[in-house]
């Protein structure tokens, strides 16, 4: 799978967002992709047996040609996954995809009281239109410590009974709100509380970015698995592809790990090697105890996001260059 960065435009201003910081600079400007660029990327994915493609931003619903790029995917037999807030007016042509099997939405929503009236109406319309294809996503952060409101959305609109939960991680060189390792235990307790509450309604949770195994006790891990939670404490390179065919491992590392597609090839191997180099250079995880942790030794946990571990952009670049 690869994620295509369609547009930098977004009407929200989430404090934890690292996409708005991104790899952007005076030399590398954020901009919308053209349809030709998207088609070229999809052709590349086609040749490398890509079966799924994500569309990210910014806010993909602000991309006026979204329906066209979704159609490009479906016509190639590629599943399309749109990462959205759901709180914008859908662009023209999206109605034709209601009930389409190979289209899904990952919707990151905030508590209802934080929306302006117009955005709440847009979200209501979006869920009423695409509810069955929607899975909620939630980012644990200092400004969003309690996700119980997500259950109300699921029950009201008949959404997927699963919630993707990530922890707000720092972007190297950025200034986004994030959860410090000293607050991981609090984040773990919030995750457990949400898992217990959601399980009453047969709703499961899954960990996304930022989690480490030692946030939880072994008893808590057992309970979470019994509640149906899908616990992952590792990460792998899902390519983000942006303007000028620039590719990065993920937004938190985008300022130190960004290369250009060459000859229509996605540099997946190069990113895996670079990530391994970084992890070997910064051997410790987010905690001193990571070096002797059985979870890490067995490959169950990677020791946390490199965004916490790499001190600065320059040091990260130096580690990669040798």
Short mmCIF file of C-alpha atoms in Angstrom, two decimals:
data_model
loop_
_atom_site.label_atom_id
_atom_site.label_comp_id
_atom_site.label_asym_id
_atom_site.label_seq_id
_atom_site.Cartn_x
_atom_site.Cartn_y
_atom_site.Cartn_z
CA UNK A 1 0.00 0.00 0.00
CA UNK A 2 1.04 3.59 -0.64
CA UNK A 3 -0.55 6.88 0.44
CA UNK A 4 -0.91 9.68 -2.08
CA UNK A 5 -0.81 13.22 -0.69
CA UNK A 6 -3.50 14.89 -2.79
CA UNK A 7 -3.68 18.34 -1.24
CA UNK A 8 -2.31 20.44 1.63
CA UNK A 9 -5.64 22.22 2.13
CA UNK A 10 -7.56 21.53 5.34
CA UNK A 11 -10.13 23.55 7.25
CA UNK A 12 -9.27 22.03 10.61
CA UNK A 13 -6.41 23.11 12.85
CA UNK A 14 -5.68 20.09 15.05
CA UNK A 15 -2.89 20.83 17.50
CA UNK A 16 -1.43 17.32 17.13
CA UNK A 17 -1.36 17.34 13.31
CA UNK A 18 2.08 16.64 11.85
CA UNK A 19 0.92 16.75 8.22
CA UNK A 20 0.61 20.54 8.32
CA UNK A 21 4.27 20.76 9.37
CA UNK A 22 5.25 18.06 6.89
CA UNK A 23 8.51 18.07 4.94
CA UNK A 24 7.65 21.48 3.54
CA UNK A 25 10.23 24.24 3.24
CA UNK A 26 11.13 27.18 0.98
CA UNK A 27 12.77 24.62 -1.34
CA UNK A 28 9.94 22.09 -1.21
CA UNK A 29 6.47 23.58 -1.35
CA UNK A 30 3.24 21.82 -0.47
CA UNK A 31 0.80 21.82 -3.38
CA UNK A 32 -2.05 19.83 -4.90
CA UNK A 33 -1.21 16.98 -7.24
CA UNK A 34 -2.46 17.02 -10.78
CA UNK A 35 -4.57 14.19 -12.18
CA UNK A 36 -1.66 13.22 -14.44
CA UNK A 37 0.62 12.90 -11.41
CA UNK A 38 -1.89 10.73 -9.57
CA UNK A 39 -2.33 8.53 -12.63
CA UNK A 40 1.44 8.07 -12.97
CA UNK A 41 1.70 7.03 -9.32
CA UNK A 42 -1.18 4.57 -9.69
CA UNK A 43 0.45 3.09 -12.78
CA UNK A 44 3.59 2.58 -10.72
CA UNK A 45 1.53 0.87 -8.04
CA UNK A 46 -0.15 -1.26 -10.70
CA UNK A 47 3.17 -2.61 -11.92
CA UNK A 48 4.35 -3.44 -8.39
CA UNK A 49 1.14 -5.38 -7.66
CA UNK A 50 -0.26 -2.68 -5.40
CA UNK A 51 -3.71 -3.74 -4.22
CA UNK A 52 -4.62 -0.77 -2.02
CA UNK A 53 -3.99 2.97 -2.16
CA UNK A 54 -4.65 5.59 0.50
CA UNK A 55 -5.46 9.24 -0.17
CA UNK A 56 -4.23 11.74 2.41
CA UNK A 57 -3.79 15.47 2.93
CA UNK A 58 -4.58 18.00 4.14
CA UNK A 59 -8.20 17.11 3.61
CA UNK A 60 -8.88 14.89 0.56
CA UNK A 61 -12.52 16.06 0.44
CA UNK A 62 -11.23 19.49 -0.61
CA UNK A 63 -9.61 17.94 -3.70
CA UNK A 64 -12.13 18.64 -6.47
CA UNK A 65 -11.02 15.65 -8.56
CA UNK A 66 -11.31 13.11 -5.75
CA UNK A 67 -14.05 11.14 -7.52
CA UNK A 68 -11.85 10.87 -10.61
CA UNK A 69 -8.85 9.49 -8.73
CA UNK A 70 -11.08 7.01 -6.91
CA UNK A 71 -12.40 5.87 -10.28
CA UNK A 72 -8.79 5.49 -11.49
CA UNK A 73 -8.16 3.13 -8.57
CA UNK A 74 -11.29 1.07 -8.97
CA UNK A 75 -10.80 0.67 -12.72
CA UNK A 76 -7.33 -0.79 -11.99
CA UNK A 77 -8.64 -3.17 -9.35
CA UNK A 78 -6.98 -1.16 -6.57
CA UNK A 79 -8.87 -0.64 -3.32
CA UNK A 80 -9.17 3.06 -2.40
CA UNK A 81 -8.96 4.29 1.18
CA UNK A 82 -9.62 7.96 1.94
CA UNK A 83 -8.28 9.51 5.16
CA UNK A 84 -10.61 12.37 6.03
CA UNK A 85 -12.31 14.42 8.73
CA UNK A 86 -15.65 13.97 6.96
CA UNK A 87 -16.55 17.55 7.87
CA UNK A 88 -16.28 19.13 4.40
CA UNK A 89 -18.78 19.13 1.57
CA UNK A 90 -18.04 16.14 -0.68
CA UNK A 91 -16.72 17.09 -4.12
CA UNK A 92 -18.80 16.46 -7.21
CA UNK A 93 -19.21 12.87 -8.33
CA UNK A 94 -18.78 11.14 -4.98
CA UNK A 95 -22.41 9.95 -4.85
CA UNK A 96 -21.70 7.31 -7.48
CA UNK A 97 -19.52 5.42 -4.98
CA UNK A 98 -22.17 4.85 -2.32
CA UNK A 99 -22.07 1.17 -1.45
CA UNK A 100 -19.01 0.43 -3.60
CA UNK A 101 -17.14 -2.48 -2.05
CA UNK A 102 -13.55 -1.39 -2.76
CA UNK A 103 -13.86 2.10 -1.27
CA UNK A 104 -13.48 2.86 2.43
CA UNK A 105 -12.95 5.91 4.63
CA UNK A 106 -10.81 6.37 7.72
CA UNK A 107 -12.50 9.26 9.51
CA UNK A 108 -10.72 11.19 12.25
CA UNK A 109 -13.42 12.95 14.24
CA UNK A 110 -13.39 15.33 17.17
CA UNK A 111 -15.94 15.68 19.99
CA UNK A 112 -19.23 17.14 18.65
CA UNK A 113 -19.01 20.30 20.77
CA UNK A 114 -15.79 21.33 18.99
CA UNK A 115 -17.45 21.68 15.56
CA UNK A 116 -19.00 24.77 14.11
CA UNK A 117 -22.60 24.24 13.01
CA UNK A 118 -21.73 24.00 9.30
CA UNK A 119 -19.02 21.40 9.87
CA UNK A 120 -21.31 19.34 12.07
CA UNK A 121 -23.96 19.35 9.32
CA UNK A 122 -21.33 18.28 6.78
CA UNK A 123 -20.21 15.42 9.03
CA UNK A 124 -23.81 14.33 9.56
CA UNK A 125 -24.40 14.28 5.80
CA UNK A 126 -21.15 12.41 5.17
CA UNK A 127 -21.95 9.67 7.68
CA UNK A 128 -25.51 9.33 6.40
CA UNK A 129 -24.11 8.85 2.89
CA UNK A 130 -21.05 6.66 3.52
CA UNK A 131 -21.57 5.39 7.07
CA UNK A 132 -21.17 1.68 6.34
CA UNK A 133 -17.81 2.29 4.64
CA UNK A 134 -16.41 4.40 7.50
CA UNK A 135 -14.00 3.39 10.25
CA UNK A 136 -13.30 5.96 12.94
CA UNK A 137 -9.79 7.06 13.77
CA UNK A 138 -8.80 8.76 16.99
CA UNK A 139 -5.56 10.40 18.13
CA UNK A 140 -4.82 10.37 21.84
CA UNK A 141 -3.28 13.73 22.70
CA UNK A 142 -3.17 16.21 25.59
CA UNK A 143 -6.12 18.05 24.04
CA UNK A 144 -8.05 14.83 23.27
CA UNK A 145 -7.68 12.51 26.29
CA UNK A 146 -11.14 10.89 26.20
CA UNK A 147 -12.58 9.13 23.15
CA UNK A 148 -15.88 7.79 24.48
CA UNK A 149 -17.82 10.11 22.18
CA UNK A 150 -16.68 7.91 19.28
CA UNK A 151 -19.09 5.18 20.38
CA UNK A 152 -22.00 7.60 19.95
CA UNK A 153 -21.00 8.28 16.34
CA UNK A 154 -20.75 4.56 15.59
CA UNK A 155 -24.12 3.70 17.08
CA UNK A 156 -25.93 6.70 15.57
CA UNK A 157 -24.69 6.21 11.99
CA UNK A 158 -24.03 2.46 11.78
CA UNK A 159 -20.29 2.85 11.24
CA UNK A 160 -17.75 0.04 11.34
CA UNK A 161 -17.51 -1.35 14.88
CA UNK A 162 -13.78 -0.77 15.10
CA UNK A 163 -11.76 2.28 16.14
CA UNK A 164 -8.16 2.96 15.09
CA UNK A 165 -6.36 4.68 17.96
CA UNK A 166 -3.01 6.38 17.60
CA UNK A 167 -0.90 8.43 19.99
CA UNK A 168 0.11 11.91 18.90
CA UNK A 169 3.81 11.62 18.04
CA UNK A 170 6.30 14.44 17.48
CA UNK A 171 7.51 15.40 14.05
CA UNK A 172 11.29 15.69 14.00
CA UNK A 173 11.96 19.41 13.67
CA UNK A 174 8.28 20.27 14.04
CA UNK A 175 6.24 21.83 16.81
CA UNK A 176 3.07 19.76 16.94
CA UNK A 177 1.33 18.73 20.14
CA UNK A 178 2.26 15.18 21.17
CA UNK A 179 2.23 12.77 24.08
CA UNK A 180 5.58 12.67 25.86
CA UNK A 181 6.92 9.26 26.96
CA UNK A 182 6.47 10.36 30.57
CA UNK A 183 2.73 10.48 29.82
CA UNK A 184 2.51 7.10 28.07
CA UNK A 185 1.05 5.38 31.11
CA UNK A 186 -1.77 7.93 31.23
CA UNK A 187 -2.39 7.32 27.53
CA UNK A 188 -2.47 3.56 28.15
CA UNK A 189 -5.08 3.96 30.88
CA UNK A 190 -7.20 6.13 28.54
CA UNK A 191 -6.94 3.41 25.86
CA UNK A 192 -8.00 0.73 28.35
CA UNK A 193 -10.93 2.83 29.55
CA UNK A 194 -12.13 3.34 25.96
CA UNK A 195 -11.66 -0.36 25.14
CA UNK A 196 -13.75 -1.42 28.13
CA UNK A 197 -16.49 1.07 27.32
CA UNK A 198 -16.53 0.26 23.59
CA UNK A 199 -16.68 -3.49 24.28
CA UNK A 200 -20.11 -3.00 25.90
CA UNK A 201 -21.37 -2.23 22.40
CA UNK A 202 -19.34 -4.92 20.63
CA UNK A 203 -16.87 -2.31 19.33
CA UNK A 204 -13.17 -3.20 19.16
CA UNK A 205 -10.06 -1.03 19.21
CA UNK A 206 -6.78 -1.25 17.34
CA UNK A 207 -3.47 0.47 18.01
CA UNK A 208 -2.01 2.71 15.35
CA UNK A 209 1.13 4.86 15.58
CA UNK A 210 3.06 5.51 18.76
CA UNK A 211 2.21 2.67 21.15
CA UNK A 212 4.82 0.67 23.08
CA UNK A 213 4.14 -2.62 24.83
CA UNK A 214 5.37 -1.57 28.26
CA UNK A 215 2.67 1.10 28.49
CA UNK A 216 0.50 -1.81 29.60
CA UNK A 217 0.95 -4.53 32.16
CA UNK A 218 0.87 -8.13 30.94
CA UNK A 219 -2.50 -8.54 32.65
CA UNK A 220 -3.84 -5.47 30.81
CA UNK A 221 -2.58 -6.81 27.47
CA UNK A 222 -4.43 -10.05 28.17
CA UNK A 223 -7.61 -8.17 29.06
CA UNK A 224 -7.38 -6.00 25.94
CA UNK A 225 -6.98 -9.06 23.74
CA UNK A 226 -10.00 -10.64 25.44
CA UNK A 227 -11.91 -7.43 24.65
CA UNK A 228 -10.99 -7.88 20.98
CA UNK A 229 -8.32 -5.17 20.74
CA UNK A 230 -5.76 -5.56 17.96
CA UNK A 231 -2.47 -4.57 19.56
CA UNK A 232 0.52 -3.67 17.38
CA UNK A 233 3.69 -2.12 18.79
CA UNK A 234 5.74 -2.05 15.59
CA UNK A 235 5.64 0.06 12.44
CA UNK A 236 6.43 -0.52 8.80
CA UNK A 237 7.04 1.81 5.87
CA UNK A 238 3.82 2.80 4.11
CA UNK A 239 5.05 5.19 1.45
CA UNK A 240 3.62 8.70 1.40
CA UNK A 241 3.97 10.19 -2.09
CA UNK A 242 3.69 13.93 -2.58
CA UNK A 243 4.50 16.74 -5.01
CA UNK A 244 7.23 16.14 -7.61
CA UNK A 245 7.04 12.39 -6.82
CA UNK A 246 8.80 12.95 -3.52
CA UNK A 247 8.37 9.96 -1.21
CA UNK A 248 8.70 9.79 2.56
CA UNK A 249 8.42 7.04 5.17
CA UNK A 250 5.89 8.90 7.34
CA UNK A 251 5.28 12.52 8.24
CA UNK A 252 7.19 12.47 11.58
CA UNK A 253 10.36 11.39 9.72
CA UNK A 254 9.69 13.32 6.51
CA UNK A 255 12.38 15.93 7.03
CA UNK A 256 15.16 13.36 7.23
CA UNK A 257 13.85 10.51 5.03
CA UNK A 258 12.59 11.84 1.72
CA UNK A 259 13.63 10.71 -1.73
CA UNK A 260 12.33 11.03 -5.26
CA UNK A 261 10.70 8.26 -7.27
CA UNK A 262 13.09 7.32 -10.05
CA UNK A 263 12.04 5.53 -13.24
CA UNK A 264 8.54 5.10 -11.82
CA UNK A 265 9.79 2.93 -8.95
CA UNK A 266 8.77 3.36 -5.33
CA UNK A 267 11.89 3.05 -3.12
CA UNK A 268 10.38 0.66 -0.57
CA UNK A 269 13.61 -1.27 -0.08
CA UNK A 270 15.59 1.94 0.41
CA UNK A 271 13.19 3.09 3.12
CA UNK A 272 13.35 -0.22 4.96
CA UNK A 273 17.14 -0.04 4.91
CA UNK A 274 17.14 3.60 6.06
CA UNK A 275 14.72 2.88 8.91
CA UNK A 276 16.91 -0.02 10.02
CA UNK A 277 19.99 2.22 9.89
CA UNK A 278 18.29 4.80 12.07
CA UNK A 279 17.15 2.23 14.60
CA UNK A 280 20.65 0.76 14.81
CA UNK A 281 22.18 4.23 15.23
CA UNK A 282 19.67 5.27 17.91
CA UNK A 283 19.66 1.89 19.63
CA UNK A 284 17.73 2.94 22.73
CA UNK A 285 13.99 3.18 22.53
CA UNK A 286 11.96 5.88 24.20
CA UNK A 287 12.92 4.45 27.61
CA UNK A 288 16.29 3.32 28.99
CA UNK A 289 14.75 -0.07 29.77
CA UNK A 290 14.07 -0.64 26.05
CA UNK A 291 17.61 -2.02 25.64
CA UNK A 292 16.82 -5.00 27.90
CA UNK A 293 13.13 -5.39 27.07
CA UNK A 294 11.97 -8.88 26.07
CA UNK A 295 9.18 -7.40 23.94
CA UNK A 296 11.78 -5.53 21.91
CA UNK A 297 14.23 -8.44 21.78
CA UNK A 298 11.50 -10.67 20.34
CA UNK A 299 10.44 -8.06 17.77
CA UNK A 300 7.04 -7.53 19.37
CA UNK A 301 7.81 -3.87 20.13
CA UNK A 302 10.14 -1.44 18.34
CA UNK A 303 10.67 0.78 21.35
CA UNK A 304 8.46 3.64 20.21
CA UNK A 305 8.35 6.19 17.42
CA UNK A 306 11.68 7.45 16.12
CA UNK A 307 10.20 10.93 16.38
CA UNK A 308 10.79 10.66 20.13
CA UNK A 309 14.23 9.10 19.80
CA UNK A 310 16.03 11.17 17.14
CA UNK A 311 17.13 14.47 18.73
CA UNK A 312 17.05 16.70 15.64
CA UNK A 313 16.76 16.82 11.87
CA UNK A 314 20.53 17.31 11.48
CA UNK A 315 21.40 14.35 13.69
CA UNK A 316 18.92 12.16 11.84
CA UNK A 317 20.41 13.13 8.47
CA UNK A 318 23.94 12.56 9.81
CA UNK A 319 23.00 9.08 10.99
CA UNK A 320 21.67 8.19 7.53
CA UNK A 321 24.68 9.60 5.70
CA UNK A 322 27.07 7.52 7.68
#
